[in-house]
Amino acid sequence: MGSYANGSTCANDVPPSAEEMKDPAFPLKTMPPHANAWLNDMKISSPTAIRVNIGNPGAFDPIYRAWTKKYPSALNAFEKIVAYGKGKKTVLFLDYDGTLSPIVDEPDNAIMSDQMREVVRNAALHLPTAIISGRSCDKVFDFVKLTELYYAGSHGMDIMGPVGETVSDTDNISCMNSSIKQDKEVKIFQAASEFIPMVDEVFRLLVEKIREIDGAKVENNKFCVSVHYRNVNEKDWPLVARCTGDILKAYPRLRLSHGRKVLEVRPVIDWNKGKAVEFLLDSLGLADSGNVLPIYIGDDRTDEDAFKVLREDKRGFGILVSSVPKESHAVYSLVGPSEVMDFLKKLVKWKEEEALK
Ligand SMILES: O=P(O)(O)OC[C@H]1O[C@H](O[C@H]2O[C@H](CO)[C@@H](O)[C@H](O)[C@H]2O)[C@H](O)[C@@H](O)[C@@H]1O
């Protein structure tokens, strides 16, 4: 066991010399190559916020304004979006953190406002609606508390639907059609049940290892584990990467992806939010892209898999929620959750007007 410049005790193959430890860049220099790459990604996924005037995004910042030429505001392009959806069944996929609730320092406090809940409930009355989150199904259900929706937790690896809804089985997946959660939701799919004990074990090891890094937090999302570094001093980010890497070395069947100031440990399986979107569309009999318009709204790198599926097949539209310019597979953009709410309200109003015609 070696120790780091700040006194943390993450495992290290060769004990550092006293001279090495004096170097402020010491933790970074001693990181294995993959952990260095992660650190780079940690920095890339944490861009400095640009001041955006909500209500008139881009008013302050010319770079943001230029970016919205490539990813136009879904509010400004609303007529174009619904013109494309005319006569089609619209299906709504919503990410949770940063999309329906604002990003906050403490993950357990990412509460959804009652107003947003009402808007999402209303949307679900008019269109099939699913929430696709990195959180566990149970956790996201506890925040959202709506029984009218589909929930795909753990990045789509755990899918629940409203009671009374039927979905068809598909190949190579394990479907669990009759496990009722709180008499309200039914488990319809789990992509990687055999990983649960392993993920649990890694969660416990990470909690133990990360506890010495001030501000770091580990969250168990059932099929994945989130290692949060939002509240960690940037000088200690290399330690977070290193400690996580040290543990993952012994688990080749787990891999890492990046979110907003979070490292996501997940099974090495060919499953992601994009696959979950395809699964739900197929299962609900809505895979015919000629008659269906799927819209996916999300803010994170893990949402890109879903944006990609919709863009590649010209099936529908991805809408990226971001107040900073980012490259994306989405087609449109919204600045933050309050614009998401405005967009959903408009969508419901449009559906109501359509129904009267
Ligand atoms: O797919 P999502 O629903 O967006 O979930 C992705 C991760 O979201 C949560 O973390 C993020 O939001 C937190 C609360 O605002 C914030 O503190 C954190 O920095 C963000 O990364 C959640 O806690 C993670 O488990 C999810 O994987």
mmCIF file of C-alpha atoms and ligand atoms in Angstrom:
data_model
loop_
_atom_site.group_PDB
_atom_site.id
_atom_site.type_symbol
_atom_site.label_atom_id
_atom_site.label_comp_id
_atom_site.label_asym_id
_atom_site.label_seq_id
_atom_site.Cartn_x
_atom_site.Cartn_y
_atom_site.Cartn_z
ATOM 1 C CA MET A 1 0.000 0.000 0.000
ATOM 2 C CA GLY A 2 1.450 3.383 -0.921
ATOM 3 C CA SER A 3 0.189 6.783 0.004
ATOM 4 C CA TYR A 4 -0.459 9.978 -1.897
ATOM 5 C CA ALA A 5 0.708 13.520 -1.461
ATOM 6 C CA ASN A 6 -2.391 14.447 0.517
ATOM 7 C CA GLY A 7 -2.066 11.486 2.858
ATOM 8 C CA SER A 8 -4.684 9.313 1.174
ATOM 9 C CA THR A 9 -3.899 5.597 1.125
ATOM 10 C CA CYS A 10 -4.927 4.308 -2.266
ATOM 11 C CA ALA A 11 -3.046 1.185 -3.301
ATOM 12 C CA ASN A 12 0.070 1.856 -5.310
ATOM 13 C CA ASP A 13 2.439 -0.713 -6.787
ATOM 14 C CA VAL A 14 5.695 1.143 -5.982
ATOM 15 C CA PRO A 15 5.858 3.240 -2.830
ATOM 16 C CA PRO A 16 6.594 6.887 -3.762
ATOM 17 C CA SER A 17 9.844 8.505 -2.708
ATOM 18 C CA ALA A 18 9.801 11.520 -0.413
ATOM 19 C CA GLU A 19 11.107 13.608 -3.347
ATOM 20 C CA GLU A 20 8.242 12.481 -5.606
ATOM 21 C CA MET A 21 5.693 13.328 -2.978
ATOM 22 C CA LYS A 22 6.885 16.936 -2.795
ATOM 23 C CA ASP A 23 5.921 17.448 -6.448
ATOM 24 C CA PRO A 24 2.440 19.102 -6.640
ATOM 25 C CA ALA A 25 1.733 17.019 -9.770
ATOM 26 C CA PHE A 26 2.638 13.821 -7.937
ATOM 27 C CA PRO A 27 -0.744 12.054 -7.914
ATOM 28 C CA LEU A 28 -1.174 12.676 -11.661
ATOM 29 C CA LYS A 29 2.349 11.489 -12.541
ATOM 30 C CA THR A 30 1.953 8.220 -10.687
ATOM 31 C CA MET A 31 -1.384 7.335 -12.244
ATOM 32 C CA PRO A 32 -1.597 4.340 -14.616
ATOM 33 C CA PRO A 33 -2.266 5.243 -18.276
ATOM 34 C CA HIS A 34 -6.018 4.489 -18.164
ATOM 35 C CA ALA A 35 -6.509 6.626 -15.052
ATOM 36 C CA ASN A 36 -4.743 9.510 -16.821
ATOM 37 C CA ALA A 37 -7.192 9.151 -19.698
ATOM 38 C CA TRP A 38 -10.075 9.192 -17.221
ATOM 39 C CA LEU A 39 -8.727 12.358 -15.629
ATOM 40 C CA ASN A 40 -8.661 13.987 -19.022
ATOM 41 C CA ASP A 41 -12.289 12.962 -19.538
ATOM 42 C CA MET A 42 -13.180 14.230 -16.062
ATOM 43 C CA LYS A 43 -11.909 17.654 -17.107
ATOM 44 C CA ILE A 44 -13.595 17.571 -20.514
ATOM 45 C CA SER A 45 -16.944 16.651 -18.950
ATOM 46 C CA SER A 46 -16.750 19.596 -16.588
ATOM 47 C CA PRO A 47 -16.739 22.625 -18.903
ATOM 48 C CA THR A 48 -16.773 26.055 -17.334
ATOM 49 C CA ALA A 49 -20.321 27.362 -17.343
ATOM 50 C CA ILE A 50 -21.078 30.240 -19.666
ATOM 51 C CA ARG A 51 -23.562 32.800 -18.445
ATOM 52 C CA VAL A 52 -26.725 32.260 -20.405
ATOM 53 C CA ASN A 53 -29.766 34.455 -20.109
ATOM 54 C CA ILE A 54 -32.594 31.935 -19.580
ATOM 55 C CA GLY A 55 -35.494 33.168 -21.697
ATOM 56 C CA ASN A 56 -33.074 34.633 -24.176
ATOM 57 C CA PRO A 57 -30.218 32.140 -24.342
ATOM 58 C CA GLY A 58 -27.213 33.364 -26.175
ATOM 59 C CA ALA A 59 -28.020 36.984 -25.441
ATOM 60 C CA PHE A 60 -24.797 37.302 -23.451
ATOM 61 C CA ASP A 61 -22.493 34.914 -25.138
ATOM 62 C CA PRO A 62 -21.603 34.936 -28.824
ATOM 63 C CA ILE A 63 -20.085 31.432 -28.638
ATOM 64 C CA TYR A 64 -23.317 30.024 -27.256
ATOM 65 C CA ARG A 65 -25.294 31.956 -29.875
ATOM 66 C CA ALA A 66 -23.144 30.468 -32.638
ATOM 67 C CA TRP A 67 -23.601 26.988 -31.138
ATOM 68 C CA THR A 68 -27.402 27.314 -31.278
ATOM 69 C CA LYS A 69 -27.111 27.709 -35.051
ATOM 70 C CA LYS A 70 -25.960 24.088 -35.089
ATOM 71 C CA TYR A 71 -28.320 22.928 -32.313
ATOM 72 C CA PRO A 72 -31.339 25.267 -32.564
ATOM 73 C CA SER A 73 -33.557 25.832 -29.552
ATOM 74 C CA ALA A 74 -36.347 23.214 -29.507
ATOM 75 C CA LEU A 75 -38.662 26.015 -28.347
ATOM 76 C CA ASN A 76 -37.874 28.179 -31.374
ATOM 77 C CA ALA A 77 -38.064 25.140 -33.676
ATOM 78 C CA PHE A 78 -41.255 23.855 -32.079
ATOM 79 C CA GLU A 79 -43.452 24.328 -35.172
ATOM 80 C CA LYS A 80 -40.931 22.452 -37.283
ATOM 81 C CA ILE A 81 -40.773 19.582 -34.779
ATOM 82 C CA VAL A 82 -44.546 19.137 -34.574
ATOM 83 C CA ALA A 83 -44.949 19.501 -38.346
ATOM 84 C CA TYR A 84 -42.715 16.433 -38.600
ATOM 85 C CA GLY A 85 -44.834 14.665 -35.958
ATOM 86 C CA LYS A 86 -48.184 15.443 -37.587
ATOM 87 C CA GLY A 87 -50.253 12.263 -37.912
ATOM 88 C CA LYS A 88 -47.601 10.270 -36.051
ATOM 89 C CA LYS A 89 -47.604 8.854 -32.558
ATOM 90 C CA THR A 90 -45.197 10.904 -30.462
ATOM 91 C CA VAL A 91 -43.214 9.048 -27.770
ATOM 92 C CA LEU A 92 -41.333 10.906 -25.085
ATOM 93 C CA PHE A 93 -38.081 9.811 -23.440
ATOM 94 C CA LEU A 94 -36.780 11.940 -20.585
ATOM 95 C CA ASP A 95 -33.530 11.816 -18.673
ATOM 96 C CA TYR A 96 -33.839 12.756 -14.979
ATOM 97 C CA ASP A 97 -30.838 14.608 -13.466
ATOM 98 C CA GLY A 98 -30.125 17.905 -15.198
ATOM 99 C CA THR A 99 -33.235 17.490 -17.365
ATOM 100 C CA LEU A 100 -36.225 17.217 -15.022
ATOM 101 C CA SER A 101 -34.363 18.380 -11.922
ATOM 102 C CA PRO A 102 -31.549 20.920 -11.731
ATOM 103 C CA ILE A 103 -28.026 19.699 -10.997
ATOM 104 C CA VAL A 104 -27.274 20.121 -7.281
ATOM 105 C CA ASP A 105 -24.216 19.343 -5.152
ATOM 106 C CA GLU A 106 -25.829 16.560 -3.137
ATOM 107 C CA PRO A 107 -27.272 13.747 -5.338
ATOM 108 C CA ASP A 108 -29.918 12.856 -2.735
ATOM 109 C CA ASN A 109 -31.300 16.392 -2.956
ATOM 110 C CA ALA A 110 -32.055 16.351 -6.678
ATOM 111 C CA ILE A 111 -35.738 16.884 -6.044
ATOM 112 C CA MET A 112 -38.158 17.404 -8.899
ATOM 113 C CA SER A 113 -40.488 20.372 -8.423
ATOM 114 C CA ASP A 114 -44.242 19.734 -8.041
ATOM 115 C CA GLN A 115 -44.772 21.915 -11.090
ATOM 116 C CA MET A 116 -42.446 19.757 -13.195
ATOM 117 C CA ARG A 117 -44.137 16.598 -11.853
ATOM 118 C CA GLU A 118 -47.520 17.929 -12.949
ATOM 119 C CA VAL A 119 -46.205 18.783 -16.405
ATOM 120 C CA VAL A 120 -44.674 15.302 -16.816
ATOM 121 C CA ARG A 121 -47.901 13.671 -15.579
ATOM 122 C CA ASN A 122 -49.860 15.674 -18.131
ATOM 123 C CA ALA A 123 -47.442 14.709 -20.889
ATOM 124 C CA ALA A 124 -47.825 11.019 -19.944
ATOM 125 C CA LEU A 125 -51.610 11.333 -20.265
ATOM 126 C CA HIS A 126 -51.172 12.413 -23.882
ATOM 127 C CA LEU A 127 -48.100 10.466 -25.022
ATOM 128 C CA PRO A 128 -46.288 7.282 -23.993
ATOM 129 C CA THR A 129 -43.568 8.627 -21.688
ATOM 130 C CA ALA A 130 -40.467 6.994 -20.228
ATOM 131 C CA ILE A 131 -37.776 8.245 -17.878
ATOM 132 C CA ILE A 132 -34.324 6.873 -18.677
ATOM 133 C CA SER A 133 -31.814 7.492 -15.926
ATOM 134 C CA GLY A 134 -28.418 6.473 -14.622
ATOM 135 C CA ARG A 135 -30.002 6.151 -11.179
ATOM 136 C CA SER A 136 -31.563 2.911 -9.992
ATOM 137 C CA CYS A 137 -35.209 2.476 -10.946
ATOM 138 C CA ASP A 138 -36.280 2.657 -7.309
ATOM 139 C CA LYS A 139 -34.430 5.889 -6.688
ATOM 140 C CA VAL A 140 -35.737 7.651 -9.758
ATOM 141 C CA PHE A 141 -39.269 6.413 -9.000
ATOM 142 C CA ASP A 142 -38.966 7.841 -5.469
ATOM 143 C CA PHE A 143 -38.114 11.236 -6.944
ATOM 144 C CA VAL A 144 -40.710 11.249 -9.721
ATOM 145 C CA LYS A 145 -43.541 9.355 -7.983
ATOM 146 C CA LEU A 146 -45.651 9.005 -11.122
ATOM 147 C CA THR A 147 -47.215 5.621 -11.849
ATOM 148 C CA GLU A 148 -48.209 6.533 -15.398
ATOM 149 C CA LEU A 149 -44.675 6.239 -16.775
ATOM 150 C CA TYR A 150 -42.115 3.715 -17.898
ATOM 151 C CA TYR A 151 -38.846 3.860 -15.976
ATOM 152 C CA ALA A 152 -35.518 2.636 -17.299
ATOM 153 C CA GLY A 153 -33.011 2.838 -14.430
ATOM 154 C CA SER A 154 -29.266 2.057 -14.301
ATOM 155 C CA HIS A 155 -28.728 3.506 -17.782
ATOM 156 C CA GLY A 156 -31.566 1.422 -19.212
ATOM 157 C CA MET A 157 -30.512 -1.889 -17.640
ATOM 158 C CA ASP A 158 -33.617 -2.123 -15.439
ATOM 159 C CA ILE A 159 -37.000 -1.312 -17.001
ATOM 160 C CA MET A 160 -40.370 -0.965 -15.291
ATOM 161 C CA GLY A 161 -43.737 -0.118 -16.761
ATOM 162 C CA PRO A 162 -47.147 0.923 -15.472
ATOM 163 C CA VAL A 163 -49.421 -1.928 -14.316
ATOM 164 C CA GLY A 164 -51.815 -2.961 -17.027
ATOM 165 C CA GLU A 165 -49.369 -2.258 -19.836
ATOM 166 C CA THR A 166 -48.138 -5.251 -21.781
ATOM 167 C CA VAL A 167 -44.811 -5.542 -23.499
ATOM 168 C CA SER A 168 -43.552 -8.318 -25.692
ATOM 169 C CA ASP A 169 -40.508 -10.435 -24.963
ATOM 170 C CA THR A 170 -37.482 -10.026 -27.225
ATOM 171 C CA ASP A 171 -34.484 -12.242 -27.882
ATOM 172 C CA ASN A 172 -31.417 -12.481 -25.623
ATOM 173 C CA ILE A 173 -32.835 -10.648 -22.669
ATOM 174 C CA SER A 174 -34.364 -11.768 -19.445
ATOM 175 C CA CYS A 175 -37.896 -10.471 -19.045
ATOM 176 C CA MET A 176 -39.611 -10.479 -15.687
ATOM 177 C CA ASN A 177 -43.231 -9.774 -16.388
ATOM 178 C CA SER A 178 -44.930 -10.102 -13.081
ATOM 179 C CA SER A 179 -42.861 -8.625 -10.303
ATOM 180 C CA ILE A 180 -44.974 -5.787 -9.006
ATOM 181 C CA LYS A 181 -43.305 -2.835 -7.303
ATOM 182 C CA GLN A 182 -45.524 -1.140 -4.744
ATOM 183 C CA ASP A 183 -48.536 -2.478 -6.673
ATOM 184 C CA LYS A 184 -47.908 0.233 -9.210
ATOM 185 C CA GLU A 185 -45.047 -0.667 -11.486
ATOM 186 C CA VAL A 186 -44.113 -3.944 -13.138
ATOM 187 C CA LYS A 187 -40.581 -5.063 -13.869
ATOM 188 C CA ILE A 188 -40.402 -5.784 -17.557
ATOM 189 C CA PHE A 189 -36.723 -6.166 -18.295
ATOM 190 C CA GLN A 190 -33.358 -6.563 -16.621
ATOM 191 C CA ALA A 191 -30.305 -6.612 -18.863
ATOM 192 C CA ALA A 192 -27.660 -7.799 -16.433
ATOM 193 C CA SER A 193 -29.125 -9.362 -13.290
ATOM 194 C CA GLU A 194 -26.057 -11.567 -12.764
ATOM 195 C CA PHE A 195 -23.949 -8.428 -12.228
ATOM 196 C CA ILE A 196 -25.865 -7.263 -9.148
ATOM 197 C CA PRO A 197 -23.650 -9.048 -6.538
ATOM 198 C CA MET A 198 -20.470 -7.885 -8.306
ATOM 199 C CA VAL A 199 -21.681 -4.289 -8.503
ATOM 200 C CA ASP A 200 -22.627 -4.438 -4.846
ATOM 201 C CA GLU A 201 -19.172 -5.713 -3.917
ATOM 202 C CA VAL A 202 -17.460 -2.967 -5.933
ATOM 203 C CA PHE A 203 -19.742 -0.388 -4.331
ATOM 204 C CA ARG A 204 -18.594 -1.458 -0.863
ATOM 205 C CA LEU A 205 -14.917 -1.470 -1.878
ATOM 206 C CA LEU A 206 -15.244 1.979 -3.417
ATOM 207 C CA VAL A 207 -16.958 3.404 -0.337
ATOM 208 C CA GLU A 208 -14.080 2.109 1.752
ATOM 209 C CA LYS A 209 -11.402 3.439 -0.575
ATOM 210 C CA ILE A 210 -12.922 6.800 -1.457
ATOM 211 C CA ARG A 211 -13.905 7.782 2.083
ATOM 212 C CA GLU A 212 -10.578 9.540 2.633
ATOM 213 C CA ILE A 213 -11.027 11.877 -0.308
ATOM 214 C CA ASP A 214 -12.775 14.951 0.954
ATOM 215 C CA GLY A 215 -16.091 15.538 -0.858
ATOM 216 C CA ALA A 216 -16.089 12.265 -2.834
ATOM 217 C CA LYS A 217 -19.235 10.170 -2.698
ATOM 218 C CA VAL A 218 -20.165 6.715 -3.975
ATOM 219 C CA GLU A 219 -23.754 5.893 -4.967
ATOM 220 C CA ASN A 220 -25.177 2.411 -5.541
ATOM 221 C CA ASN A 221 -27.444 2.384 -8.581
ATOM 222 C CA LYS A 222 -28.064 -1.378 -8.517
ATOM 223 C CA PHE A 223 -26.494 -2.283 -11.888
ATOM 224 C CA CYS A 224 -23.971 0.572 -11.782
ATOM 225 C CA VAL A 225 -22.049 2.568 -9.247
ATOM 226 C CA SER A 226 -21.565 6.335 -9.417
ATOM 227 C CA VAL A 227 -18.369 7.853 -8.055
ATOM 228 C CA HIS A 228 -19.135 11.548 -7.545
ATOM 229 C CA TYR A 229 -16.377 14.173 -7.561
ATOM 230 C CA ARG A 230 -18.486 17.370 -7.844
ATOM 231 C CA ASN A 231 -17.555 18.343 -4.282
ATOM 232 C CA VAL A 232 -13.921 17.235 -4.534
ATOM 233 C CA ASN A 233 -11.184 19.836 -4.866
ATOM 234 C CA GLU A 234 -9.856 19.639 -8.447
ATOM 235 C CA LYS A 235 -6.366 18.880 -7.160
ATOM 236 C CA ASP A 236 -7.755 15.596 -5.787
ATOM 237 C CA TRP A 237 -9.510 14.499 -8.999
ATOM 238 C CA PRO A 238 -6.469 12.373 -9.951
ATOM 239 C CA LEU A 239 -6.924 10.518 -6.675
ATOM 240 C CA VAL A 240 -10.543 9.786 -7.457
ATOM 241 C CA ALA A 241 -9.530 8.386 -10.854
ATOM 242 C CA ARG A 242 -6.672 6.437 -9.323
ATOM 243 C CA CYS A 243 -8.677 4.905 -6.488
ATOM 244 C CA THR A 244 -11.476 3.895 -8.847
ATOM 245 C CA GLY A 245 -8.954 2.459 -11.319
ATOM 246 C CA ASP A 246 -7.189 0.463 -8.599
ATOM 247 C CA ILE A 247 -10.421 -1.300 -7.713
ATOM 248 C CA LEU A 248 -11.604 -1.840 -11.272
ATOM 249 C CA LYS A 249 -8.338 -3.593 -12.171
ATOM 250 C CA ALA A 250 -9.692 -6.710 -10.458
ATOM 251 C CA TYR A 251 -13.036 -6.498 -12.303
ATOM 252 C CA PRO A 252 -12.504 -6.816 -16.051
ATOM 253 C CA ARG A 253 -16.245 -7.348 -16.530
ATOM 254 C CA LEU A 254 -16.916 -3.803 -15.351
ATOM 255 C CA ARG A 255 -16.106 -0.638 -17.272
ATOM 256 C CA LEU A 256 -16.264 3.073 -16.742
ATOM 257 C CA SER A 257 -18.198 5.868 -18.434
ATOM 258 C CA HIS A 258 -18.356 9.575 -17.646
ATOM 259 C CA GLY A 259 -21.209 11.800 -16.580
ATOM 260 C CA ARG A 260 -21.442 15.272 -15.094
ATOM 261 C CA LYS A 261 -18.699 15.220 -12.461
ATOM 262 C CA VAL A 262 -19.326 11.538 -11.931
ATOM 263 C CA LEU A 263 -17.530 8.320 -12.931
ATOM 264 C CA GLU A 264 -20.039 5.607 -13.743
ATOM 265 C CA VAL A 265 -18.923 2.004 -13.153
ATOM 266 C CA ARG A 266 -21.060 -0.406 -15.177
ATOM 267 C CA PRO A 267 -21.104 -3.938 -16.627
ATOM 268 C CA VAL A 268 -19.262 -4.555 -19.878
ATOM 269 C CA ILE A 269 -22.388 -5.437 -21.810
ATOM 270 C CA ASP A 270 -23.726 -4.066 -25.040
ATOM 271 C CA TRP A 271 -26.495 -2.120 -23.376
ATOM 272 C CA ASN A 272 -27.024 1.605 -22.889
ATOM 273 C CA LYS A 273 -29.718 4.276 -22.989
ATOM 274 C CA GLY A 274 -29.951 3.943 -26.787
ATOM 275 C CA LYS A 275 -30.642 0.204 -26.495
ATOM 276 C CA ALA A 276 -33.272 0.935 -23.856
ATOM 277 C CA VAL A 277 -35.005 3.345 -26.249
ATOM 278 C CA GLU A 278 -34.994 0.682 -28.984
ATOM 279 C CA PHE A 279 -36.244 -1.928 -26.516
ATOM 280 C CA LEU A 280 -39.148 0.231 -25.376
ATOM 281 C CA LEU A 281 -40.127 1.244 -28.913
ATOM 282 C CA ASP A 282 -40.072 -2.410 -30.049
ATOM 283 C CA SER A 283 -41.869 -3.678 -26.974
ATOM 284 C CA LEU A 284 -44.613 -1.084 -27.229
ATOM 285 C CA GLY A 285 -45.159 -1.817 -30.906
ATOM 286 C CA LEU A 286 -43.831 1.644 -31.796
ATOM 287 C CA ALA A 287 -40.803 0.679 -33.851
ATOM 288 C CA ASP A 288 -42.325 1.779 -37.174
ATOM 289 C CA SER A 289 -40.440 5.001 -37.808
ATOM 290 C CA GLY A 290 -42.960 6.044 -40.472
ATOM 291 C CA ASN A 291 -45.739 6.409 -37.915
ATOM 292 C CA VAL A 292 -43.879 7.246 -34.754
ATOM 293 C CA LEU A 293 -41.922 10.294 -33.637
ATOM 294 C CA PRO A 294 -39.679 9.568 -30.638
ATOM 295 C CA ILE A 295 -38.298 12.609 -28.838
ATOM 296 C CA TYR A 296 -35.470 12.149 -26.318
ATOM 297 C CA ILE A 297 -34.478 14.957 -23.955
ATOM 298 C CA GLY A 298 -31.265 14.632 -21.938
ATOM 299 C CA ASP A 299 -28.227 16.551 -20.725
ATOM 300 C CA ASP A 300 -25.468 14.019 -20.229
ATOM 301 C CA ARG A 301 -22.847 12.056 -22.140
ATOM 302 C CA THR A 302 -24.733 8.818 -21.475
ATOM 303 C CA ASP A 303 -27.744 10.325 -23.292
ATOM 304 C CA GLU A 304 -25.664 10.516 -26.467
ATOM 305 C CA ASP A 305 -26.277 6.788 -27.127
ATOM 306 C CA ALA A 306 -29.991 7.523 -27.340
ATOM 307 C CA PHE A 307 -29.513 10.668 -29.453
ATOM 308 C CA LYS A 308 -27.406 8.581 -31.810
ATOM 309 C CA VAL A 309 -30.050 5.869 -32.230
ATOM 310 C CA LEU A 310 -32.685 8.467 -33.098
ATOM 311 C CA ARG A 311 -30.400 10.414 -35.428
ATOM 312 C CA GLU A 312 -28.867 7.430 -37.269
ATOM 313 C CA ASP A 313 -32.167 5.868 -38.163
ATOM 314 C CA LYS A 314 -33.752 9.284 -38.814
ATOM 315 C CA ARG A 315 -36.324 8.049 -36.341
ATOM 316 C CA GLY A 316 -36.814 11.150 -34.261
ATOM 317 C CA PHE A 317 -35.118 13.987 -32.455
ATOM 318 C CA GLY A 318 -32.647 14.231 -29.626
ATOM 319 C CA ILE A 319 -32.776 17.428 -27.609
ATOM 320 C CA LEU A 320 -29.651 18.282 -25.615
ATOM 321 C CA VAL A 321 -30.162 20.217 -22.388
ATOM 322 C CA SER A 322 -27.111 22.410 -21.979
ATOM 323 C CA SER A 323 -26.146 25.943 -21.102
ATOM 324 C CA VAL A 324 -22.661 25.441 -22.544
ATOM 325 C CA PRO A 325 -21.720 24.612 -26.140
ATOM 326 C CA LYS A 326 -21.049 20.863 -26.546
ATOM 327 C CA GLU A 327 -20.747 18.536 -29.521
ATOM 328 C CA SER A 328 -23.713 16.183 -29.581
ATOM 329 C CA HIS A 329 -25.734 13.713 -31.632
ATOM 330 C CA ALA A 330 -28.832 15.690 -30.642
ATOM 331 C CA VAL A 331 -30.577 17.847 -33.212
ATOM 332 C CA TYR A 332 -31.998 20.555 -30.962
ATOM 333 C CA SER A 333 -31.132 22.132 -27.620
ATOM 334 C CA LEU A 334 -32.727 23.582 -24.495
ATOM 335 C CA VAL A 335 -30.881 25.606 -21.855
ATOM 336 C CA GLY A 336 -32.048 23.849 -18.655
ATOM 337 C CA PRO A 337 -34.931 22.136 -16.836
ATOM 338 C CA SER A 338 -37.138 25.239 -16.925
ATOM 339 C CA GLU A 339 -36.985 25.257 -20.732
ATOM 340 C CA VAL A 340 -37.652 21.496 -20.693
ATOM 341 C CA MET A 341 -40.837 22.264 -18.755
ATOM 342 C CA ASP A 342 -41.874 24.931 -21.292
ATOM 343 C CA PHE A 343 -41.242 22.505 -24.143
ATOM 344 C CA LEU A 344 -43.343 19.754 -22.501
ATOM 345 C CA LYS A 345 -46.183 22.213 -21.884
ATOM 346 C CA LYS A 346 -46.147 23.223 -25.546
ATOM 347 C CA LEU A 347 -46.143 19.571 -26.593
ATOM 348 C CA VAL A 348 -49.200 18.821 -24.438
ATOM 349 C CA LYS A 349 -51.037 21.892 -25.754
ATOM 350 C CA TRP A 350 -50.283 20.818 -29.316
ATOM 351 C CA LYS A 351 -51.572 17.261 -28.595
ATOM 352 C CA GLU A 352 -54.769 18.674 -27.072
ATOM 353 C CA GLU A 353 -55.362 20.879 -30.098
ATOM 354 C CA GLU A 354 -54.686 17.950 -32.436
ATOM 355 C CA ALA A 355 -57.259 15.836 -30.588
ATOM 356 C CA LEU A 356 -59.937 18.497 -31.171
ATOM 357 C CA LYS A 357 -59.371 18.609 -34.938
HETATM 358 O O1 LIG B 1 -29.102 9.673 -16.314
HETATM 359 P P1 LIG B 1 -29.371 10.704 -15.251
HETATM 360 O O2 LIG B 1 -30.768 10.656 -14.707
HETATM 361 O O3 LIG B 1 -28.973 12.080 -15.679
HETATM 362 O O4 LIG B 1 -28.399 10.265 -14.055
HETATM 363 C C1 LIG B 1 -26.996 10.472 -14.178
HETATM 364 C C2 LIG B 1 -26.401 10.645 -12.797
HETATM 365 O O5 LIG B 1 -27.199 11.649 -12.165
HETATM 366 C C3 LIG B 1 -26.929 11.929 -10.802
HETATM 367 O O6 LIG B 1 -25.720 12.667 -10.710
HETATM 368 C C4 LIG B 1 -25.782 13.945 -11.321
HETATM 369 O O7 LIG B 1 -26.766 14.741 -10.644
HETATM 370 C C5 LIG B 1 -26.444 15.014 -9.233
HETATM 371 C C6 LIG B 1 -27.620 15.783 -8.637
HETATM 372 O O8 LIG B 1 -27.903 16.948 -9.355
HETATM 373 C C7 LIG B 1 -25.115 15.790 -9.172
HETATM 374 O O9 LIG B 1 -24.776 16.053 -7.822
HETATM 375 C C8 LIG B 1 -24.018 14.971 -9.858
HETATM 376 O O10 LIG B 1 -22.816 15.721 -9.898
HETATM 377 C C9 LIG B 1 -24.437 14.612 -11.296
HETATM 378 O O11 LIG B 1 -23.474 13.747 -11.892
HETATM 379 C C10 LIG B 1 -26.909 10.680 -9.973
HETATM 380 O O12 LIG B 1 -26.542 10.990 -8.643
HETATM 381 C C11 LIG B 1 -26.004 9.616 -10.566
HETATM 382 O O13 LIG B 1 -26.082 8.431 -9.835
HETATM 383 C C12 LIG B 1 -26.506 9.337 -11.998
HETATM 384 O O14 LIG B 1 -25.733 8.326 -12.595
#
